[in-house]
Amino acid sequence: MSERLGTGPAAGRANGNGRPAPPSTANTPSTAHGPSATREVGRARRRKEDARLVTGRTTWTDNIQLPGMLYVAFLRSPMAHARITRVDISAVRALPGVVAAYGGRDFADEQGSLPCAWPVTEDVVIPDHPPMAVGEVRYAGEAVACVVATDRYRAADALEAIEIDYEPLEAVVDMTEALTEGAPTVHESGNRAFTWKFAGGDIDAAFRDAPVVIDRAYVQQRLIPTAMEPRAVVATTDGETFTLYSSTQIPHVLRVMLAMTTGIPEHRLRVIAPDVGGGFGSKLQVTAEEVLALLLTRRLGRPVKWTESRSEGNLTVHHGRDQLQRIRLAAEPDGRIRGVEVDLLADMGAYLMLVTPGVPLLGAFMYSGIYKVDAYDFTCTGVFTTKMPTDAYRGAGRPEATFAIERAVDELAHELGLDPVEVRRRNWITHEEFPYTTVCGLTYDSGNYEAATDRALELFGYDGLRAEQAERRARHDPVQLGIGVSTYTEMCGLAPSRVLGSLSYGAGGWEHASVRMLPTGKVEVITGTSPHGQGHETAWSQITADALGVPFEDISVLHGDTAVSHKGMDTYGSRSLVVGGIAVLSACEKVKDRARELAAHLLEASADDIEFSGGSFKVRGTAEGKSIQELALAAFTGHDLPDGFEPRLDAETTFDPENFSFPHGTHLCAIEVDTETGRSTIRSYVAVDDVGSVVNPLIVEGQVHGGIAQGIAQALFEEAVHDSEGNLLTTTMSDYLIPSAADLPVFTTDRTETPATSNPLGVKGVGEAGTIASTPAVVNAIVDALRPYGVRDVRMPCTPERVWRTVTEAVTAGSEGDAR
């Protein structure tokens, strides 16, 4: 739901020669709205893939039916920590429809260890992580045995006949306790996975004699990603080659990692991601089920399928967040921030999965936010617990960092008796100062925080809401009004490769694209990005249509199949457009270069005299020309080509950017909190985001809406809860609350547009922005509403019970203080 405001294209976009817009204009936000009549980029096109996705007339992994298909079900540990003393599967094999059954020891010699691709320090502890537990289980839900049967129901029913004996071991649930001497251990090496430090400036000087010090602790609760489509895997073989269909975000990465893990030669392994129904990081993974499906099909010689139930997913999809944050600000009496110090405990869970240890480090560079800070010090300790491993979840480290700094800045404003917007104004980087190198060493290339904030305040009616808040407080209204502010930036577009290498990341950040001109003039774009709802087919078609001058309808986009798109780094970290989209544009430019050479030959002119416009190459100053689609046919026939010219216009590019992209924005939330019941109701929500130049406003709006919904969900609804023995208590949607549209407010959205200077389109990432910004906006609003009661924090999720208890405890503590 939204009031659609400002949905036109960017002005100040990259100029016609394909070079980035110069910095002098990049920080002046666009006010133009409405697409050019001749351009696709900036046009609010409905997504061409939506018809098949919404109606279900497509191929999801669970739709796939292959001859001789078998179905696998996994028996999962009911205990968080235990030794496996006996596994008896003899009775299972005699059941009707059962083809095979296995315990972990049956795969011990071939299953390898699930990979961790981000060894963040030289001494990081990366324990072996068998896809199926062999001698010990370390989280509830870990696979301990499996049944393969002729249908999924027989497979699931047969699990009851497996007999397993466990010797209970002590669970490790609390991160702080896990690091104390004598605590039970998850692994023989102990519970500390790593300690990673990062600093800039003189932090001791910043805090020495600081007039104001804010010292706060925040809890980032554990979250469970809940994509619309549950995970599913189909594996098949012809005896020589293997094909794995998976609901994954990373078919290319998965292929490499599966080859390394299973020993199947990479050139004999094909990975296909059919249409994928959402991921949000939860499908950025190499999973036990993917590995075991391949091993089963190799052993049985028949196709096997596994599709998770929703409860199974809550147990075994990697979880998100789960951090304990301590943040300290040193500031001047006028509110200027001198230094930021962060000490972080990050729950790794029982193992380090694909990028588990790197997730909190992505946030390490963002705790200074949009602010000019003299000094910074960051320490992160990764802690093993007997819980499902954590890994990337929408925003991956950046939402946690933004939450901490935005909450702390609000605390600073309260401490000084200043308006929270004013404190931000006194500290943020002004638009004249870009490009700006932060205390964390990042160079923000462009931005205009003033413009985004001013627009948000205007749409929000900030002054009027503050006046209403004062009036409610004066009359002691039991329903108090709170106003939450969140000004954010993020580093996204995960790349460049050299920077990732310096952080010990196990892969690059480049992206690949190919553009094929077909003889009939149609165009195939092959992208290394792998969409799971982002609208790549539409956006890439718009970019290609403008670059080549061919109709939008004449372009198809191919993706998600390593036999079709042979090279790629896939989709996560808001990287698809700023890396993958630029690769597409670059490939188009190469196609035009080849077409120009052919046109010059056919038109008997110098290539320097050939101009390109509207899809046609013409000799300068004449009407004589050839369309690029005519040239595609001429290249195909090969009848009249320049000497040495190959009969094709096709081209490919591997693009590796020189910098991250840095979207930013201001989100404002007005919330009514009933102090007698604890109920919090969002009254209005305004988001003004700056994601650079916009390819498709409808896609941007959808990404912002979804992101805000997920951020609000963390603030108010979602939490994975474990008991003292490590059992997950929130295994169903009755226990783990996902908000529906009825639980969310109407969003008022708008944009400012300061083009990025790091790519020819001037684009920045948008996929994670709403999630990063919205959580602190909501919690700041709740705390702001409760300030008169002495409340300075409410732990997330801010449920009615938790809010009511916080108010009650604060009032009681205040009364006792007055009595003393």
Coordinates of N, CA, C and O in Angstrom, one line a residue, residues 470-549:
A470 N 3.6 17.1 22.2 CA 3.7 17.9 23.4 C 2.4 18.1 24.1 O 2.3 18.0 25.3
E471 N 1.3 18.2 23.3 CA 0.0 18.4 23.9 C -0.5 17.1 24.6 O -1.0 17.2 25.7
R472 N -0.2 16.0 24.0 CA -0.6 14.7 24.7 C 0.2 14.5 26.0 O -0.3 14.0 26.9
R473 N 1.5 14.9 25.9 CA 2.3 14.7 27.1 C 1.7 15.6 28.3 O 1.7 15.2 29.4
A474 N 1.4 16.8 27.9 CA 0.9 17.8 28.9 C -0.4 17.3 29.6 O -0.6 17.6 30.8
R475 N -1.2 16.6 28.9 CA -2.5 16.1 29.5 C -2.4 14.7 29.9 O -3.4 14.1 30.3
H476 N -1.2 14.1 29.9 CA -0.9 12.8 30.4 C -1.8 11.7 29.7 O -2.4 10.9 30.4
D477 N -2.0 11.9 28.4 CA -2.8 10.9 27.6 C -2.2 9.5 27.8 O -0.9 9.4 27.6
P478 N -3.0 8.5 28.1 CA -2.4 7.2 28.2 C -1.9 6.6 26.9 O -1.1 5.7 26.8
V479 N -2.4 7.2 25.8 CA -1.9 6.8 24.4 C -0.9 7.9 24.0 O -1.4 9.0 23.6
Q480 N 0.3 7.6 24.1 CA 1.4 8.6 23.8 C 1.8 8.5 22.3 O 1.7 7.4 21.7
L481 N 2.2 9.6 21.8 CA 2.7 9.7 20.4 C 4.2 9.7 20.4 O 4.8 10.5 21.1
G482 N 4.8 8.8 19.6 CA 6.2 8.8 19.4 C 6.6 9.1 18.0 O 5.9 8.7 17.1
I483 N 7.8 9.8 17.8 CA 8.3 10.1 16.5 C 9.7 9.5 16.3 O 10.6 9.8 17.1
G484 N 9.8 8.7 15.3 CA 11.1 8.0 15.1 C 11.8 8.5 13.9 O 11.1 8.6 12.8
V485 N 13.1 8.7 14.0 CA 13.9 9.2 12.9 C 15.0 8.1 12.6 O 15.6 7.6 13.5
S486 N 15.2 7.9 11.3 CA 16.3 7.0 10.9 C 16.9 7.6 9.6 O 16.2 7.7 8.5
T487 N 18.1 8.1 9.7 CA 18.8 8.5 8.5 C 19.9 7.5 8.2 O 20.7 7.2 9.1
Y488 N 20.0 7.0 7.1 CA 20.9 5.8 6.8 C 21.7 6.0 5.5 O 21.3 6.7 4.6
T489 N 22.8 5.2 5.5 CA 23.4 4.9 4.2 C 23.8 3.5 4.3 O 23.9 2.9 5.4
E490 N 24.2 2.9 3.2 CA 24.7 1.5 3.3 C 25.7 1.3 2.2 O 25.7 2.0 1.2
M491 N 26.6 0.4 2.4 CA 27.5 0.0 1.3 C 26.9 -1.3 0.7 O 26.6 -2.3 1.4
C492 N 26.6 -1.3 -0.6 CA 26.0 -2.4 -1.3 C 26.6 -2.6 -2.6 O 27.6 -1.9 -3.0
G493 N 26.1 -3.5 -3.4 CA 26.7 -3.9 -4.7 C 28.0 -4.6 -4.4 O 29.1 -4.2 -4.7
L494 N 27.8 -5.8 -3.7 CA 28.9 -6.5 -3.1 C 30.1 -6.7 -4.1 O 30.0 -7.6 -4.9
A495 N 31.1 -5.9 -4.0 CA 32.3 -5.9 -4.9 C 33.0 -4.6 -4.4 O 32.4 -3.9 -3.5
P496 N 34.1 -4.2 -4.8 CA 35.0 -4.9 -5.9 C 35.7 -6.1 -5.3 O 35.9 -6.2 -4.1
S497 N 36.2 -6.9 -6.3 CA 36.9 -8.1 -5.9 C 38.1 -7.9 -5.1 O 38.4 -8.6 -4.1
R498 N 38.9 -6.8 -5.3 CA 40.1 -6.5 -4.6 C 39.8 -6.3 -3.1 O 40.5 -6.7 -2.2
V499 N 38.7 -5.5 -2.9 CA 38.3 -5.2 -1.5 C 37.9 -6.5 -0.8 O 38.2 -6.8 0.4
L500 N 37.1 -7.3 -1.5 CA 36.6 -8.6 -0.9 C 37.8 -9.5 -0.6 O 37.8 -10.1 0.5
G501 N 38.8 -9.5 -1.5 CA 40.0 -10.2 -1.2 C 40.7 -9.8 0.0 O 41.3 -10.6 0.8
S502 N 40.8 -8.5 0.2 CA 41.5 -7.9 1.4 C 40.7 -8.3 2.7 O 41.4 -8.3 3.8
L503 N 39.5 -8.7 2.6 CA 38.7 -9.1 3.8 C 38.6 -10.6 3.9 O 37.9 -11.2 4.7
S504 N 39.5 -11.3 3.1 CA 39.6 -12.8 3.1 C 38.3 -13.5 2.6 O 38.1 -14.7 2.8
Y505 N 37.5 -12.8 1.8 CA 36.3 -13.4 1.2 C 36.8 -14.4 0.1 O 37.7 -14.1 -0.6
G506 N 36.1 -15.5 0.0 CA 36.6 -16.6 -0.8 C 36.2 -16.5 -2.3 O 36.4 -17.5 -3.0
A507 N 35.7 -15.4 -2.7 CA 35.2 -15.3 -4.1 C 35.4 -13.8 -4.6 O 35.7 -12.9 -3.8
G508 N 35.1 -13.5 -5.8 CA 35.2 -12.2 -6.4 C 33.8 -11.5 -6.3 O 32.8 -12.0 -5.8
G509 N 33.8 -10.2 -6.7 CA 32.6 -9.5 -6.8 C 32.2 -9.0 -8.1 O 31.3 -8.2 -8.3
W510 N 32.9 -9.6 -9.1 CA 32.6 -9.2 -10.5 C 31.2 -9.8 -11.0 O 30.6 -10.7 -10.3
E511 N 30.8 -9.5 -12.2 CA 29.6 -10.1 -12.7 C 29.8 -10.2 -14.3 O 30.5 -9.3 -14.9
H512 N 29.1 -11.2 -14.8 CA 29.2 -11.5 -16.2 C 27.9 -11.3 -17.0 O 26.8 -11.5 -16.4
A513 N 28.0 -10.9 -18.2 CA 26.8 -10.8 -19.1 C 27.2 -11.0 -20.5 O 28.3 -10.7 -20.9
S514 N 26.3 -11.6 -21.3 CA 26.4 -11.8 -22.7 C 25.2 -11.2 -23.4 O 24.1 -11.3 -22.9
V515 N 25.4 -10.7 -24.6 CA 24.3 -10.2 -25.4 C 24.4 -10.8 -26.8 O 25.4 -10.7 -27.4
R516 N 23.3 -11.5 -27.2 CA 23.3 -12.2 -28.5 C 22.3 -11.5 -29.4 O 21.1 -11.4 -29.0
M517 N 22.7 -11.1 -30.5 CA 21.8 -10.5 -31.6 C 21.4 -11.7 -32.5 O 22.3 -12.3 -33.1
L518 N 20.2 -12.0 -32.5 CA 19.7 -13.2 -33.3 C 19.4 -12.7 -34.7 O 19.2 -11.5 -35.0
P519 N 19.4 -13.6 -35.7 CA 19.3 -13.2 -37.1 C 18.1 -12.4 -37.4 O 18.1 -11.6 -38.3
T520 N 17.0 -12.7 -36.7 CA 15.7 -12.0 -36.9 C 15.7 -10.6 -36.2 O 14.7 -9.9 -36.3
G521 N 16.8 -10.2 -35.6 CA 16.8 -8.9 -34.9 C 16.4 -8.9 -33.5 O 16.4 -7.9 -32.8
K522 N 16.0 -10.1 -33.0 CA 15.6 -10.2 -31.6 C 16.9 -10.3 -30.8 O 18.0 -10.6 -31.3
V523 N 16.8 -10.1 -29.4 CA 18.0 -10.1 -28.6 C 17.8 -11.0 -27.4 O 16.8 -11.0 -26.8
E524 N 18.9 -11.8 -27.1 CA 19.0 -12.6 -25.9 C 20.1 -12.0 -25.0 O 21.2 -11.8 -25.5
V525 N 19.7 -11.7 -23.8 CA 20.6 -11.2 -22.8 C 20.8 -12.4 -21.8 O 19.9 -12.9 -21.3
I526 N 22.1 -12.8 -21.6 CA 22.4 -13.8 -20.7 C 23.1 -13.2 -19.5 O 24.2 -12.6 -19.7
T527 N 22.5 -13.3 -18.3 CA 23.1 -12.6 -17.1 C 23.6 -13.6 -16.1 O 23.0 -14.7 -15.9
G528 N 24.7 -13.3 -15.4 CA 25.2 -14.1 -14.3 C 24.4 -13.9 -13.0 O 24.6 -14.6 -12.1
T529 N 23.6 -12.9 -13.0 CA 22.8 -12.7 -11.8 C 21.6 -13.6 -11.8 O 21.2 -14.1 -12.9
S530 N 21.1 -14.0 -10.7 CA 20.1 -15.0 -10.6 C 18.9 -14.5 -9.8 O 18.9 -14.5 -8.5
P531 N 17.9 -14.0 -10.4 CA 16.8 -13.3 -9.7 C 15.9 -14.3 -8.9 O 15.7 -15.4 -9.2
H532 N 15.4 -13.8 -7.8 CA 14.3 -14.5 -7.1 C 13.2 -13.5 -6.6 O 12.8 -13.5 -5.5
G533 N 12.8 -12.7 -7.6 CA 11.7 -11.8 -7.4 C 12.1 -10.3 -7.7 O 11.2 -9.5 -7.5
Q534 N 13.3 -10.0 -8.1 CA 13.7 -8.6 -8.2 C 13.3 -8.0 -9.5 O 13.4 -6.8 -9.6
G535 N 13.0 -8.7 -10.5 CA 12.5 -8.1 -11.8 C 13.7 -7.9 -12.8 O 13.6 -7.0 -13.6
H536 N 14.7 -8.8 -12.7 CA 15.8 -8.6 -13.6 C 15.4 -8.7 -15.1 O 15.9 -8.0 -15.9
E537 N 14.5 -9.5 -15.4 CA 14.1 -9.7 -16.8 C 13.5 -8.4 -17.4 O 13.8 -8.1 -18.6
T538 N 12.8 -7.7 -16.6 CA 12.3 -6.4 -17.0 C 13.3 -5.3 -17.1 O 13.5 -4.6 -18.1
A539 N 14.1 -5.2 -16.0 CA 15.1 -4.1 -15.9 C 16.2 -4.3 -16.9 O 16.6 -3.3 -17.6
W540 N 16.7 -5.5 -17.1 CA 17.7 -5.7 -18.0 C 17.2 -5.5 -19.5 O 18.0 -5.0 -20.3
S541 N 16.0 -5.8 -19.7 CA 15.4 -5.5 -21.0 C 15.3 -4.0 -21.3 O 15.6 -3.5 -22.4
Q542 N 15.0 -3.2 -20.2 CA 15.0 -1.8 -20.4 C 16.3 -1.2 -20.7 O 16.5 -0.3 -21.6
I543 N 17.3 -1.7 -20.0 CA 18.7 -1.2 -20.2 C 19.1 -1.6 -21.6 O 19.7 -0.7 -22.4
T544 N 18.9 -2.8 -22.1 CA 19.3 -3.2 -23.4 C 18.5 -2.5 -24.5 O 19.1 -2.1 -25.5
A545 N 17.2 -2.3 -24.3 CA 16.4 -1.6 -25.3 C 17.0 -0.2 -25.6 O 17.1 0.2 -26.7
D546 N 17.4 0.6 -24.5 CA 18.0 1.9 -24.7 C 19.3 1.8 -25.3 O 19.7 2.6 -26.2
A547 N 20.2 0.8 -24.9 CA 21.5 0.8 -25.4 C 21.6 0.4 -26.9 O 22.4 0.9 -27.6
L548 N 20.7 -0.5 -27.3 CA 20.7 -1.0 -28.7 C 19.7 -0.4 -29.6 O 19.7 -0.7 -30.8
G549 N 18.7 0.2 -29.0 CA 17.6 0.8 -29.8 C 16.7 -0.2 -30.4 O 16.1 0.0 -31.5

